[in-house]
Amino acid sequence: MTTAPVRVVIADDHPMFRFGLTAVLNAAPEVEVVGEAEDGTDLVALVARLTPDVVVTDLAMPGLGGAAAAAEIAREHPSIPVLVLTMHEEDEALFGALRVGVRGYLLKGAAGDELVRAILSVAAGGSVFSGAVGQRIVGFFTANKDEYVAQVFSQLTVREREILELVSQGLGNHEIARRLFLSEKTVRNNLAVILTKLEVPTRAAAVAKARDAGLGHG
């Protein structure tokens, strides 16, 4: 049984780039370009008319930009993933696109086969970021880890977050007490409060919740 190709709509304000991109994608049997737009307004209208499987868009376009168009598509067609293909790699562009829910972010230097794989991945529900972009995202969250943890676990005190971090790393009460210059009884009492605030029944459940938020990895 032959699988139908992934139907793609592309948006870029440079006609020659759209021409080359369409040629590259249509050369792959797994992908079919079904529409082209030259700005965000055209893109939103095209998506509404064609309901493609994936949208591939630049960010900087006249009128309605790619990020604004992606936000509108996310509101009107939440099941259609948007993949950004752009030359802009500064933090403002990257994190602005992430905030509106794009599922991938590639730079225009990406090879054709990398782009095809990215389209297939986001069509299947995945997220794709080029190597340099992925490193920037990891670096951002690493640099802002304390602020991020404080937001996610805002119901915990600073001390309770410290203890949760060490618990999620697999440390026992004795080692936690030694590291934080506390008594084991104080650690146990704090853990009881943490379980109550996180609304979980066991230490293991607290660890699972912490690791879901990115704690416990060093």
JSON list of C-alpha atoms in Angstrom, two decimals:
[
{"chain": "A", "resi": 1, "resn": "MET", "atom": "CA", "xyz": [0.00, 0.00, 0.00]},
{"chain": "A", "resi": 2, "resn": "THR", "atom": "CA", "xyz": [1.44, 3.38, -1.07]},
{"chain": "A", "resi": 3, "resn": "THR", "atom": "CA", "xyz": [1.45, 6.13, 1.56]},
{"chain": "A", "resi": 4, "resn": "ALA", "atom": "CA", "xyz": [0.14, 9.49, 0.38]},
{"chain": "A", "resi": 5, "resn": "PRO", "atom": "CA", "xyz": [2.77, 12.23, 0.37]},
{"chain": "A", "resi": 6, "resn": "VAL", "atom": "CA", "xyz": [2.76, 14.89, 3.09]},
{"chain": "A", "resi": 7, "resn": "ARG", "atom": "CA", "xyz": [0.95, 17.93, 1.68]},
{"chain": "A", "resi": 8, "resn": "VAL", "atom": "CA", "xyz": [2.95, 21.11, 2.29]},
{"chain": "A", "resi": 9, "resn": "VAL", "atom": "CA", "xyz": [2.25, 24.82, 1.90]},
{"chain": "A", "resi": 10, "resn": "ILE", "atom": "CA", "xyz": [5.30, 27.09, 1.77]},
{"chain": "A", "resi": 11, "resn": "ALA", "atom": "CA", "xyz": [5.63, 30.83, 2.39]},
{"chain": "A", "resi": 12, "resn": "ASP", "atom": "CA", "xyz": [8.52, 33.13, 1.45]},
{"chain": "A", "resi": 13, "resn": "ASP", "atom": "CA", "xyz": [8.59, 36.58, -0.11]},
{"chain": "A", "resi": 14, "resn": "HIS", "atom": "CA", "xyz": [11.39, 35.69, -2.55]},
{"chain": "A", "resi": 15, "resn": "PRO", "atom": "CA", "xyz": [9.97, 34.02, -5.71]},
{"chain": "A", "resi": 16, "resn": "MET", "atom": "CA", "xyz": [13.25, 32.35, -6.68]},
{"chain": "A", "resi": 17, "resn": "PHE", "atom": "CA", "xyz": [13.65, 30.86, -3.22]},
{"chain": "A", "resi": 18, "resn": "ARG", "atom": "CA", "xyz": [10.10, 29.49, -3.37]},
{"chain": "A", "resi": 19, "resn": "PHE", "atom": "CA", "xyz": [10.85, 28.06, -6.82]},
{"chain": "A", "resi": 20, "resn": "GLY", "atom": "CA", "xyz": [13.99, 26.30, -5.56]},
{"chain": "A", "resi": 21, "resn": "LEU", "atom": "CA", "xyz": [12.34, 25.10, -2.37]},
{"chain": "A", "resi": 22, "resn": "THR", "atom": "CA", "xyz": [9.39, 23.68, -4.28]},
{"chain": "A", "resi": 23, "resn": "ALA", "atom": "CA", "xyz": [11.73, 21.86, -6.65]},
{"chain": "A", "resi": 24, "resn": "VAL", "atom": "CA", "xyz": [13.71, 20.35, -3.76]},
{"chain": "A", "resi": 25, "resn": "LEU", "atom": "CA", "xyz": [10.62, 19.19, -1.90]},
{"chain": "A", "resi": 26, "resn": "ASN", "atom": "CA", "xyz": [8.76, 17.85, -4.90]},
{"chain": "A", "resi": 27, "resn": "ALA", "atom": "CA", "xyz": [11.82, 15.78, -5.79]},
{"chain": "A", "resi": 28, "resn": "ALA", "atom": "CA", "xyz": [11.14, 13.76, -2.63]},
{"chain": "A", "resi": 29, "resn": "PRO", "atom": "CA", "xyz": [8.31, 11.26, -3.14]},
{"chain": "A", "resi": 30, "resn": "GLU", "atom": "CA", "xyz": [7.22, 11.60, 0.51]},
{"chain": "A", "resi": 31, "resn": "VAL", "atom": "CA", "xyz": [6.40, 15.32, 0.13]},
{"chain": "A", "resi": 32, "resn": "GLU", "atom": "CA", "xyz": [4.16, 17.35, -2.18]},
{"chain": "A", "resi": 33, "resn": "VAL", "atom": "CA", "xyz": [4.02, 21.16, -2.30]},
{"chain": "A", "resi": 34, "resn": "VAL", "atom": "CA", "xyz": [0.35, 22.04, -2.78]},
{"chain": "A", "resi": 35, "resn": "GLY", "atom": "CA", "xyz": [0.53, 25.81, -2.39]},
{"chain": "A", "resi": 36, "resn": "GLU", "atom": "CA", "xyz": [2.83, 28.84, -2.18]},
{"chain": "A", "resi": 37, "resn": "ALA", "atom": "CA", "xyz": [2.36, 32.17, -0.41]},
{"chain": "A", "resi": 38, "resn": "GLU", "atom": "CA", "xyz": [4.43, 35.34, -0.57]},
{"chain": "A", "resi": 39, "resn": "ASP", "atom": "CA", "xyz": [3.42, 36.80, 2.80]},
{"chain": "A", "resi": 40, "resn": "GLY", "atom": "CA", "xyz": [1.66, 35.91, 6.03]},
{"chain": "A", "resi": 41, "resn": "THR", "atom": "CA", "xyz": [-1.77, 37.10, 4.94]},
{"chain": "A", "resi": 42, "resn": "ASP", "atom": "CA", "xyz": [-1.67, 34.91, 1.83]},
{"chain": "A", "resi": 43, "resn": "LEU", "atom": "CA", "xyz": [-0.36, 32.03, 3.93]},
{"chain": "A", "resi": 44, "resn": "VAL", "atom": "CA", "xyz": [-3.24, 32.15, 6.42]},
{"chain": "A", "resi": 45, "resn": "ALA", "atom": "CA", "xyz": [-5.77, 32.25, 3.60]},
{"chain": "A", "resi": 46, "resn": "LEU", "atom": "CA", "xyz": [-4.04, 29.42, 1.75]},
{"chain": "A", "resi": 47, "resn": "VAL", "atom": "CA", "xyz": [-3.96, 27.20, 4.83]},
{"chain": "A", "resi": 48, "resn": "ALA", "atom": "CA", "xyz": [-7.68, 27.79, 5.40]},
{"chain": "A", "resi": 49, "resn": "ARG", "atom": "CA", "xyz": [-8.42, 26.80, 1.81]},
{"chain": "A", "resi": 50, "resn": "LEU", "atom": "CA", "xyz": [-6.07, 23.84, 1.39]},
{"chain": "A", "resi": 51, "resn": "THR", "atom": "CA", "xyz": [-5.69, 22.47, 4.98]},
{"chain": "A", "resi": 52, "resn": "PRO", "atom": "CA", "xyz": [-2.19, 21.09, 4.32]},
{"chain": "A", "resi": 53, "resn": "ASP", "atom": "CA", "xyz": [-0.40, 18.58, 6.54]},
{"chain": "A", "resi": 54, "resn": "VAL", "atom": "CA", "xyz": [2.54, 20.93, 7.23]},
{"chain": "A", "resi": 55, "resn": "VAL", "atom": "CA", "xyz": [3.31, 24.63, 6.77]},
{"chain": "A", "resi": 56, "resn": "VAL", "atom": "CA", "xyz": [6.87, 25.75, 5.99]},
{"chain": "A", "resi": 57, "resn": "THR", "atom": "CA", "xyz": [7.34, 29.51, 6.39]},
{"chain": "A", "resi": 58, "resn": "ASP", "atom": "CA", "xyz": [9.97, 32.21, 6.55]},
{"chain": "A", "resi": 59, "resn": "LEU", "atom": "CA", "xyz": [9.72, 34.76, 9.37]},
{"chain": "A", "resi": 60, "resn": "ALA", "atom": "CA", "xyz": [10.56, 38.08, 7.72]},
{"chain": "A", "resi": 61, "resn": "MET", "atom": "CA", "xyz": [7.90, 38.83, 5.12]},
{"chain": "A", "resi": 62, "resn": "PRO", "atom": "CA", "xyz": [6.10, 42.06, 4.18]},
{"chain": "A", "resi": 63, "resn": "GLY", "atom": "CA", "xyz": [2.82, 42.78, 5.92]},
{"chain": "A", "resi": 64, "resn": "LEU", "atom": "CA", "xyz": [1.92, 39.92, 8.24]},
{"chain": "A", "resi": 65, "resn": "GLY", "atom": "CA", "xyz": [5.17, 38.16, 9.23]},
{"chain": "A", "resi": 66, "resn": "GLY", "atom": "CA", "xyz": [5.73, 34.44, 9.59]},
{"chain": "A", "resi": 67, "resn": "ALA", "atom": "CA", "xyz": [5.48, 34.35, 13.39]},
{"chain": "A", "resi": 68, "resn": "ALA", "atom": "CA", "xyz": [2.18, 36.27, 13.39]},
{"chain": "A", "resi": 69, "resn": "ALA", "atom": "CA", "xyz": [0.85, 33.99, 10.65]},
{"chain": "A", "resi": 70, "resn": "ALA", "atom": "CA", "xyz": [1.97, 30.92, 12.64]},
{"chain": "A", "resi": 71, "resn": "ALA", "atom": "CA", "xyz": [0.11, 32.22, 15.70]},
{"chain": "A", "resi": 72, "resn": "GLU", "atom": "CA", "xyz": [-3.08, 32.67, 13.65]},
{"chain": "A", "resi": 73, "resn": "ILE", "atom": "CA", "xyz": [-2.71, 29.20, 12.12]},
{"chain": "A", "resi": 74, "resn": "ALA", "atom": "CA", "xyz": [-2.22, 27.72, 15.58]},
{"chain": "A", "resi": 75, "resn": "ARG", "atom": "CA", "xyz": [-5.47, 29.33, 16.73]},
{"chain": "A", "resi": 76, "resn": "GLU", "atom": "CA", "xyz": [-7.54, 28.43, 13.68]},
{"chain": "A", "resi": 77, "resn": "HIS", "atom": "CA", "xyz": [-5.95, 25.09, 12.76]},
{"chain": "A", "resi": 78, "resn": "PRO", "atom": "CA", "xyz": [-4.17, 23.69, 15.83]},
{"chain": "A", "resi": 79, "resn": "SER", "atom": "CA", "xyz": [-3.62, 20.30, 14.18]},
{"chain": "A", "resi": 80, "resn": "ILE", "atom": "CA", "xyz": [-1.49, 21.78, 11.37]},
{"chain": "A", "resi": 81, "resn": "PRO", "atom": "CA", "xyz": [2.17, 22.04, 12.43]},
{"chain": "A", "resi": 82, "resn": "VAL", "atom": "CA", "xyz": [4.30, 25.00, 11.37]},
{"chain": "A", "resi": 83, "resn": "LEU", "atom": "CA", "xyz": [7.98, 24.62, 10.51]},
{"chain": "A", "resi": 84, "resn": "VAL", "atom": "CA", "xyz": [10.07, 27.79, 10.28]},
{"chain": "A", "resi": 85, "resn": "LEU", "atom": "CA", "xyz": [12.74, 27.97, 7.58]},
{"chain": "A", "resi": 86, "resn": "THR", "atom": "CA", "xyz": [14.64, 31.23, 7.94]},
{"chain": "A", "resi": 87, "resn": "MET", "atom": "CA", "xyz": [18.00, 32.95, 7.90]},
{"chain": "A", "resi": 88, "resn": "HIS", "atom": "CA", "xyz": [17.26, 34.64, 11.24]},
{"chain": "A", "resi": 89, "resn": "GLU", "atom": "CA", "xyz": [18.92, 32.92, 14.17]},
{"chain": "A", "resi": 90, "resn": "GLU", "atom": "CA", "xyz": [18.89, 35.65, 16.82]},
{"chain": "A", "resi": 91, "resn": "ASP", "atom": "CA", "xyz": [17.18, 34.88, 20.14]},
{"chain": "A", "resi": 92, "resn": "GLU", "atom": "CA", "xyz": [14.33, 37.32, 19.57]},
{"chain": "A", "resi": 93, "resn": "ALA", "atom": "CA", "xyz": [13.26, 35.59, 16.35]},
{"chain": "A", "resi": 94, "resn": "LEU", "atom": "CA", "xyz": [13.81, 32.08, 17.69]},
{"chain": "A", "resi": 95, "resn": "PHE", "atom": "CA", "xyz": [11.98, 32.43, 21.00]},
{"chain": "A", "resi": 96, "resn": "GLY", "atom": "CA", "xyz": [9.27, 34.57, 19.45]},
{"chain": "A", "resi": 97, "resn": "ALA", "atom": "CA", "xyz": [8.53, 31.71, 17.07]},
{"chain": "A", "resi": 98, "resn": "LEU", "atom": "CA", "xyz": [8.61, 29.15, 19.89]},
{"chain": "A", "resi": 99, "resn": "ARG", "atom": "CA", "xyz": [6.15, 31.21, 21.91]},
{"chain": "A", "resi": 100, "resn": "VAL", "atom": "CA", "xyz": [3.53, 31.03, 19.16]},
{"chain": "A", "resi": 101, "resn": "GLY", "atom": "CA", "xyz": [3.86, 27.26, 18.97]},
{"chain": "A", "resi": 102, "resn": "VAL", "atom": "CA", "xyz": [5.97, 26.44, 15.90]},
{"chain": "A", "resi": 103, "resn": "ARG", "atom": "CA", "xyz": [7.02, 22.79, 15.82]},
{"chain": "A", "resi": 104, "resn": "GLY", "atom": "CA", "xyz": [10.35, 23.24, 14.11]},
{"chain": "A", "resi": 105, "resn": "TYR", "atom": "CA", "xyz": [12.99, 25.85, 13.35]},
{"chain": "A", "resi": 106, "resn": "LEU", "atom": "CA", "xyz": [15.58, 25.36, 10.62]},
{"chain": "A", "resi": 107, "resn": "LEU", "atom": "CA", "xyz": [18.06, 27.77, 9.09]},
{"chain": "A", "resi": 108, "resn": "LYS", "atom": "CA", "xyz": [18.09, 28.29, 5.34]},
{"chain": "A", "resi": 109, "resn": "GLY", "atom": "CA", "xyz": [21.47, 26.63, 5.04]},
{"chain": "A", "resi": 110, "resn": "ALA", "atom": "CA", "xyz": [19.84, 23.27, 5.81]},
{"chain": "A", "resi": 111, "resn": "ALA", "atom": "CA", "xyz": [20.30, 20.54, 3.21]},
{"chain": "A", "resi": 112, "resn": "GLY", "atom": "CA", "xyz": [17.31, 19.35, 1.22]},
{"chain": "A", "resi": 113, "resn": "ASP", "atom": "CA", "xyz": [17.22, 15.92, 2.84]},
{"chain": "A", "resi": 114, "resn": "GLU", "atom": "CA", "xyz": [17.35, 17.53, 6.31]},
{"chain": "A", "resi": 115, "resn": "LEU", "atom": "CA", "xyz": [14.35, 19.67, 5.42]},
{"chain": "A", "resi": 116, "resn": "VAL", "atom": "CA", "xyz": [12.40, 16.69, 4.09]},
{"chain": "A", "resi": 117, "resn": "ARG", "atom": "CA", "xyz": [13.12, 14.73, 7.30]},
{"chain": "A", "resi": 118, "resn": "ALA", "atom": "CA", "xyz": [12.01, 17.73, 9.37]},
{"chain": "A", "resi": 119, "resn": "ILE", "atom": "CA", "xyz": [8.73, 17.97, 7.46]},
{"chain": "A", "resi": 120, "resn": "LEU", "atom": "CA", "xyz": [8.04, 14.27, 7.90]},
{"chain": "A", "resi": 121, "resn": "SER", "atom": "CA", "xyz": [8.89, 14.52, 11.60]},
{"chain": "A", "resi": 122, "resn": "VAL", "atom": "CA", "xyz": [6.58, 17.43, 12.41]},
{"chain": "A", "resi": 123, "resn": "ALA", "atom": "CA", "xyz": [3.84, 15.82, 10.28]},
{"chain": "A", "resi": 124, "resn": "ALA", "atom": "CA", "xyz": [4.13, 12.78, 12.56]},
{"chain": "A", "resi": 125, "resn": "GLY", "atom": "CA", "xyz": [3.83, 14.91, 15.70]},
{"chain": "A", "resi": 126, "resn": "GLY", "atom": "CA", "xyz": [7.49, 15.56, 16.43]},
{"chain": "A", "resi": 127, "resn": "SER", "atom": "CA", "xyz": [9.53, 18.74, 16.88]},
{"chain": "A", "resi": 128, "resn": "VAL", "atom": "CA", "xyz": [12.70, 19.54, 14.94]},
{"chain": "A", "resi": 129, "resn": "PHE", "atom": "CA", "xyz": [15.39, 22.15, 15.48]},
{"chain": "A", "resi": 130, "resn": "SER", "atom": "CA", "xyz": [18.64, 22.47, 13.54]},
{"chain": "A", "resi": 131, "resn": "GLY", "atom": "CA", "xyz": [21.79, 21.65, 15.50]},
{"chain": "A", "resi": 132, "resn": "ALA", "atom": "CA", "xyz": [22.82, 25.23, 16.23]},
{"chain": "A", "resi": 133, "resn": "VAL", "atom": "CA", "xyz": [19.28, 26.25, 17.14]},
{"chain": "A", "resi": 134, "resn": "GLY", "atom": "CA", "xyz": [18.84, 23.25, 19.43]},
{"chain": "A", "resi": 135, "resn": "GLN", "atom": "CA", "xyz": [22.04, 24.14, 21.27]},
{"chain": "A", "resi": 136, "resn": "ARG", "atom": "CA", "xyz": [20.79, 27.71, 21.74]},
{"chain": "A", "resi": 137, "resn": "ILE", "atom": "CA", "xyz": [17.53, 26.46, 23.23]},
{"chain": "A", "resi": 138, "resn": "VAL", "atom": "CA", "xyz": [19.35, 24.13, 25.62]},
{"chain": "A", "resi": 139, "resn": "GLY", "atom": "CA", "xyz": [21.75, 26.92, 26.54]},
{"chain": "A", "resi": 140, "resn": "PHE", "atom": "CA", "xyz": [18.90, 29.31, 27.26]},
{"chain": "A", "resi": 141, "resn": "PHE", "atom": "CA", "xyz": [17.11, 26.95, 29.62]},
{"chain": "A", "resi": 142, "resn": "THR", "atom": "CA", "xyz": [20.38, 25.93, 31.28]},
{"chain": "A", "resi": 143, "resn": "ALA", "atom": "CA", "xyz": [21.32, 29.56, 31.90]},
{"chain": "A", "resi": 144, "resn": "ASN", "atom": "CA", "xyz": [17.86, 30.35, 33.20]},
{"chain": "A", "resi": 145, "resn": "LYS", "atom": "CA", "xyz": [17.34, 27.12, 35.14]},
{"chain": "A", "resi": 146, "resn": "ASP", "atom": "CA", "xyz": [16.85, 28.69, 38.58]},
{"chain": "A", "resi": 147, "resn": "GLU", "atom": "CA", "xyz": [14.26, 31.14, 37.25]},
{"chain": "A", "resi": 148, "resn": "TYR", "atom": "CA", "xyz": [12.51, 28.36, 35.33]},
{"chain": "A", "resi": 149, "resn": "VAL", "atom": "CA", "xyz": [12.36, 26.04, 38.36]},
{"chain": "A", "resi": 150, "resn": "ALA", "atom": "CA", "xyz": [11.06, 28.90, 40.51]},
{"chain": "A", "resi": 151, "resn": "GLN", "atom": "CA", "xyz": [8.22, 29.44, 38.04]},
{"chain": "A", "resi": 152, "resn": "VAL", "atom": "CA", "xyz": [7.32, 25.76, 37.67]},
{"chain": "A", "resi": 153, "resn": "PHE", "atom": "CA", "xyz": [7.43, 25.09, 41.42]},
{"chain": "A", "resi": 154, "resn": "SER", "atom": "CA", "xyz": [6.30, 28.50, 42.62]},
{"chain": "A", "resi": 155, "resn": "GLN", "atom": "CA", "xyz": [4.44, 26.90, 45.55]},
{"chain": "A", "resi": 156, "resn": "LEU", "atom": "CA", "xyz": [7.75, 25.73, 47.05]},
{"chain": "A", "resi": 157, "resn": "THR", "atom": "CA", "xyz": [10.20, 27.80, 49.05]},
{"chain": "A", "resi": 158, "resn": "VAL", "atom": "CA", "xyz": [13.79, 28.21, 47.88]},
{"chain": "A", "resi": 159, "resn": "ARG", "atom": "CA", "xyz": [14.92, 25.59, 50.41]},
{"chain": "A", "resi": 160, "resn": "GLU", "atom": "CA", "xyz": [12.21, 23.15, 49.33]},
{"chain": "A", "resi": 161, "resn": "ARG", "atom": "CA", "xyz": [13.23, 23.56, 45.68]},
{"chain": "A", "resi": 162, "resn": "GLU", "atom": "CA", "xyz": [16.85, 22.86, 46.64]},
{"chain": "A", "resi": 163, "resn": "ILE", "atom": "CA", "xyz": [15.80, 19.67, 48.41]},
{"chain": "A", "resi": 164, "resn": "LEU", "atom": "CA", "xyz": [13.55, 18.59, 45.52]},
{"chain": "A", "resi": 165, "resn": "GLU", "atom": "CA", "xyz": [16.45, 19.09, 43.10]},
{"chain": "A", "resi": 166, "resn": "LEU", "atom": "CA", "xyz": [18.72, 16.84, 45.19]},
{"chain": "A", "resi": 167, "resn": "VAL", "atom": "CA", "xyz": [15.99, 14.23, 45.67]},
{"chain": "A", "resi": 168, "resn": "SER", "atom": "CA", "xyz": [15.46, 14.16, 41.91]},
{"chain": "A", "resi": 169, "resn": "GLN", "atom": "CA", "xyz": [19.20, 13.47, 41.49]},
{"chain": "A", "resi": 170, "resn": "GLY", "atom": "CA", "xyz": [18.76, 10.32, 43.56]},
{"chain": "A", "resi": 171, "resn": "LEU", "atom": "CA", "xyz": [20.31, 11.51, 46.82]},
{"chain": "A", "resi": 172, "resn": "GLY", "atom": "CA", "xyz": [19.11, 10.09, 50.13]},
{"chain": "A", "resi": 173, "resn": "ASN", "atom": "CA", "xyz": [18.15, 12.13, 53.15]},
{"chain": "A", "resi": 174, "resn": "HIS", "atom": "CA", "xyz": [21.56, 11.73, 54.82]},
{"chain": "A", "resi": 175, "resn": "GLU", "atom": "CA", "xyz": [23.45, 13.06, 51.78]},
{"chain": "A", "resi": 176, "resn": "ILE", "atom": "CA", "xyz": [20.97, 15.90, 51.29]},
{"chain": "A", "resi": 177, "resn": "ALA", "atom": "CA", "xyz": [21.34, 16.89, 54.95]},
{"chain": "A", "resi": 178, "resn": "ARG", "atom": "CA", "xyz": [25.14, 16.85, 54.62]},
{"chain": "A", "resi": 179, "resn": "ARG", "atom": "CA", "xyz": [25.15, 18.97, 51.47]},
{"chain": "A", "resi": 180, "resn": "LEU", "atom": "CA", "xyz": [22.73, 21.57, 52.79]},
{"chain": "A", "resi": 181, "resn": "PHE", "atom": "CA", "xyz": [24.08, 21.57, 56.37]},
{"chain": "A", "resi": 182, "resn": "LEU", "atom": "CA", "xyz": [20.74, 20.47, 57.77]},
{"chain": "A", "resi": 183, "resn": "SER", "atom": "CA", "xyz": [19.63, 17.73, 60.13]},
{"chain": "A", "resi": 184, "resn": "GLU", "atom": "CA", "xyz": [18.02, 14.64, 58.60]},
{"chain": "A", "resi": 185, "resn": "LYS", "atom": "CA", "xyz": [14.87, 15.43, 60.57]},
{"chain": "A", "resi": 186, "resn": "THR", "atom": "CA", "xyz": [14.68, 18.85, 58.87]},
{"chain": "A", "resi": 187, "resn": "VAL", "atom": "CA", "xyz": [15.09, 17.19, 55.46]},
{"chain": "A", "resi": 188, "resn": "ARG", "atom": "CA", "xyz": [12.32, 14.71, 56.27]},
{"chain": "A", "resi": 189, "resn": "ASN", "atom": "CA", "xyz": [10.02, 17.49, 57.43]},
{"chain": "A", "resi": 190, "resn": "ASN", "atom": "CA", "xyz": [10.69, 19.49, 54.29]},
{"chain": "A", "resi": 191, "resn": "LEU", "atom": "CA", "xyz": [10.02, 16.46, 52.14]},
{"chain": "A", "resi": 192, "resn": "ALA", "atom": "CA", "xyz": [6.67, 15.93, 53.81]},
{"chain": "A", "resi": 193, "resn": "VAL", "atom": "CA", "xyz": [5.75, 19.53, 53.02]},
{"chain": "A", "resi": 194, "resn": "ILE", "atom": "CA", "xyz": [6.97, 19.13, 49.43]},
{"chain": "A", "resi": 195, "resn": "LEU", "atom": "CA", "xyz": [4.76, 16.08, 48.88]},
{"chain": "A", "resi": 196, "resn": "THR", "atom": "CA", "xyz": [1.78, 17.96, 50.23]},
{"chain": "A", "resi": 197, "resn": "LYS", "atom": "CA", "xyz": [2.41, 21.04, 48.08]},
{"chain": "A", "resi": 198, "resn": "LEU", "atom": "CA", "xyz": [3.00, 18.98, 44.94]},
{"chain": "A", "resi": 199, "resn": "GLU", "atom": "CA", "xyz": [-0.07, 16.88, 45.72]},
{"chain": "A", "resi": 200, "resn": "VAL", "atom": "CA", "xyz": [1.79, 13.60, 45.28]},
{"chain": "A", "resi": 201, "resn": "PRO", "atom": "CA", "xyz": [1.68, 10.58, 47.61]},
{"chain": "A", "resi": 202, "resn": "THR", "atom": "CA", "xyz": [5.29, 9.38, 47.55]},
{"chain": "A", "resi": 203, "resn": "ARG", "atom": "CA", "xyz": [8.89, 10.45, 47.16]},
{"chain": "A", "resi": 204, "resn": "ALA", "atom": "CA", "xyz": [9.04, 8.57, 43.85]},
{"chain": "A", "resi": 205, "resn": "ALA", "atom": "CA", "xyz": [6.06, 10.51, 42.54]},
{"chain": "A", "resi": 206, "resn": "ALA", "atom": "CA", "xyz": [7.75, 13.78, 43.52]},
{"chain": "A", "resi": 207, "resn": "VAL", "atom": "CA", "xyz": [10.89, 12.69, 41.69]},
{"chain": "A", "resi": 208, "resn": "ALA", "atom": "CA", "xyz": [8.85, 11.86, 38.58]},
{"chain": "A", "resi": 209, "resn": "LYS", "atom": "CA", "xyz": [7.20, 15.29, 38.67]},
{"chain": "A", "resi": 210, "resn": "ALA", "atom": "CA", "xyz": [10.56, 17.00, 39.13]},
{"chain": "A", "resi": 211, "resn": "ARG", "atom": "CA", "xyz": [12.18, 15.11, 36.26]},
{"chain": "A", "resi": 212, "resn": "ASP", "atom": "CA", "xyz": [9.24, 15.96, 34.00]},
{"chain": "A", "resi": 213, "resn": "ALA", "atom": "CA", "xyz": [10.18, 19.59, 34.64]},
{"chain": "A", "resi": 214, "resn": "GLY", "atom": "CA", "xyz": [13.83, 18.93, 33.76]},
{"chain": "A", "resi": 215, "resn": "LEU", "atom": "CA", "xyz": [15.33, 18.49, 37.22]},
{"chain": "A", "resi": 216, "resn": "GLY", "atom": "CA", "xyz": [17.60, 15.66, 38.24]},
{"chain": "A", "resi": 217, "resn": "HIS", "atom": "CA", "xyz": [19.97, 15.83, 35.28]},
{"chain": "A", "resi": 218, "resn": "GLY", "atom": "CA", "xyz": [23.00, 17.20, 36.95]}
]
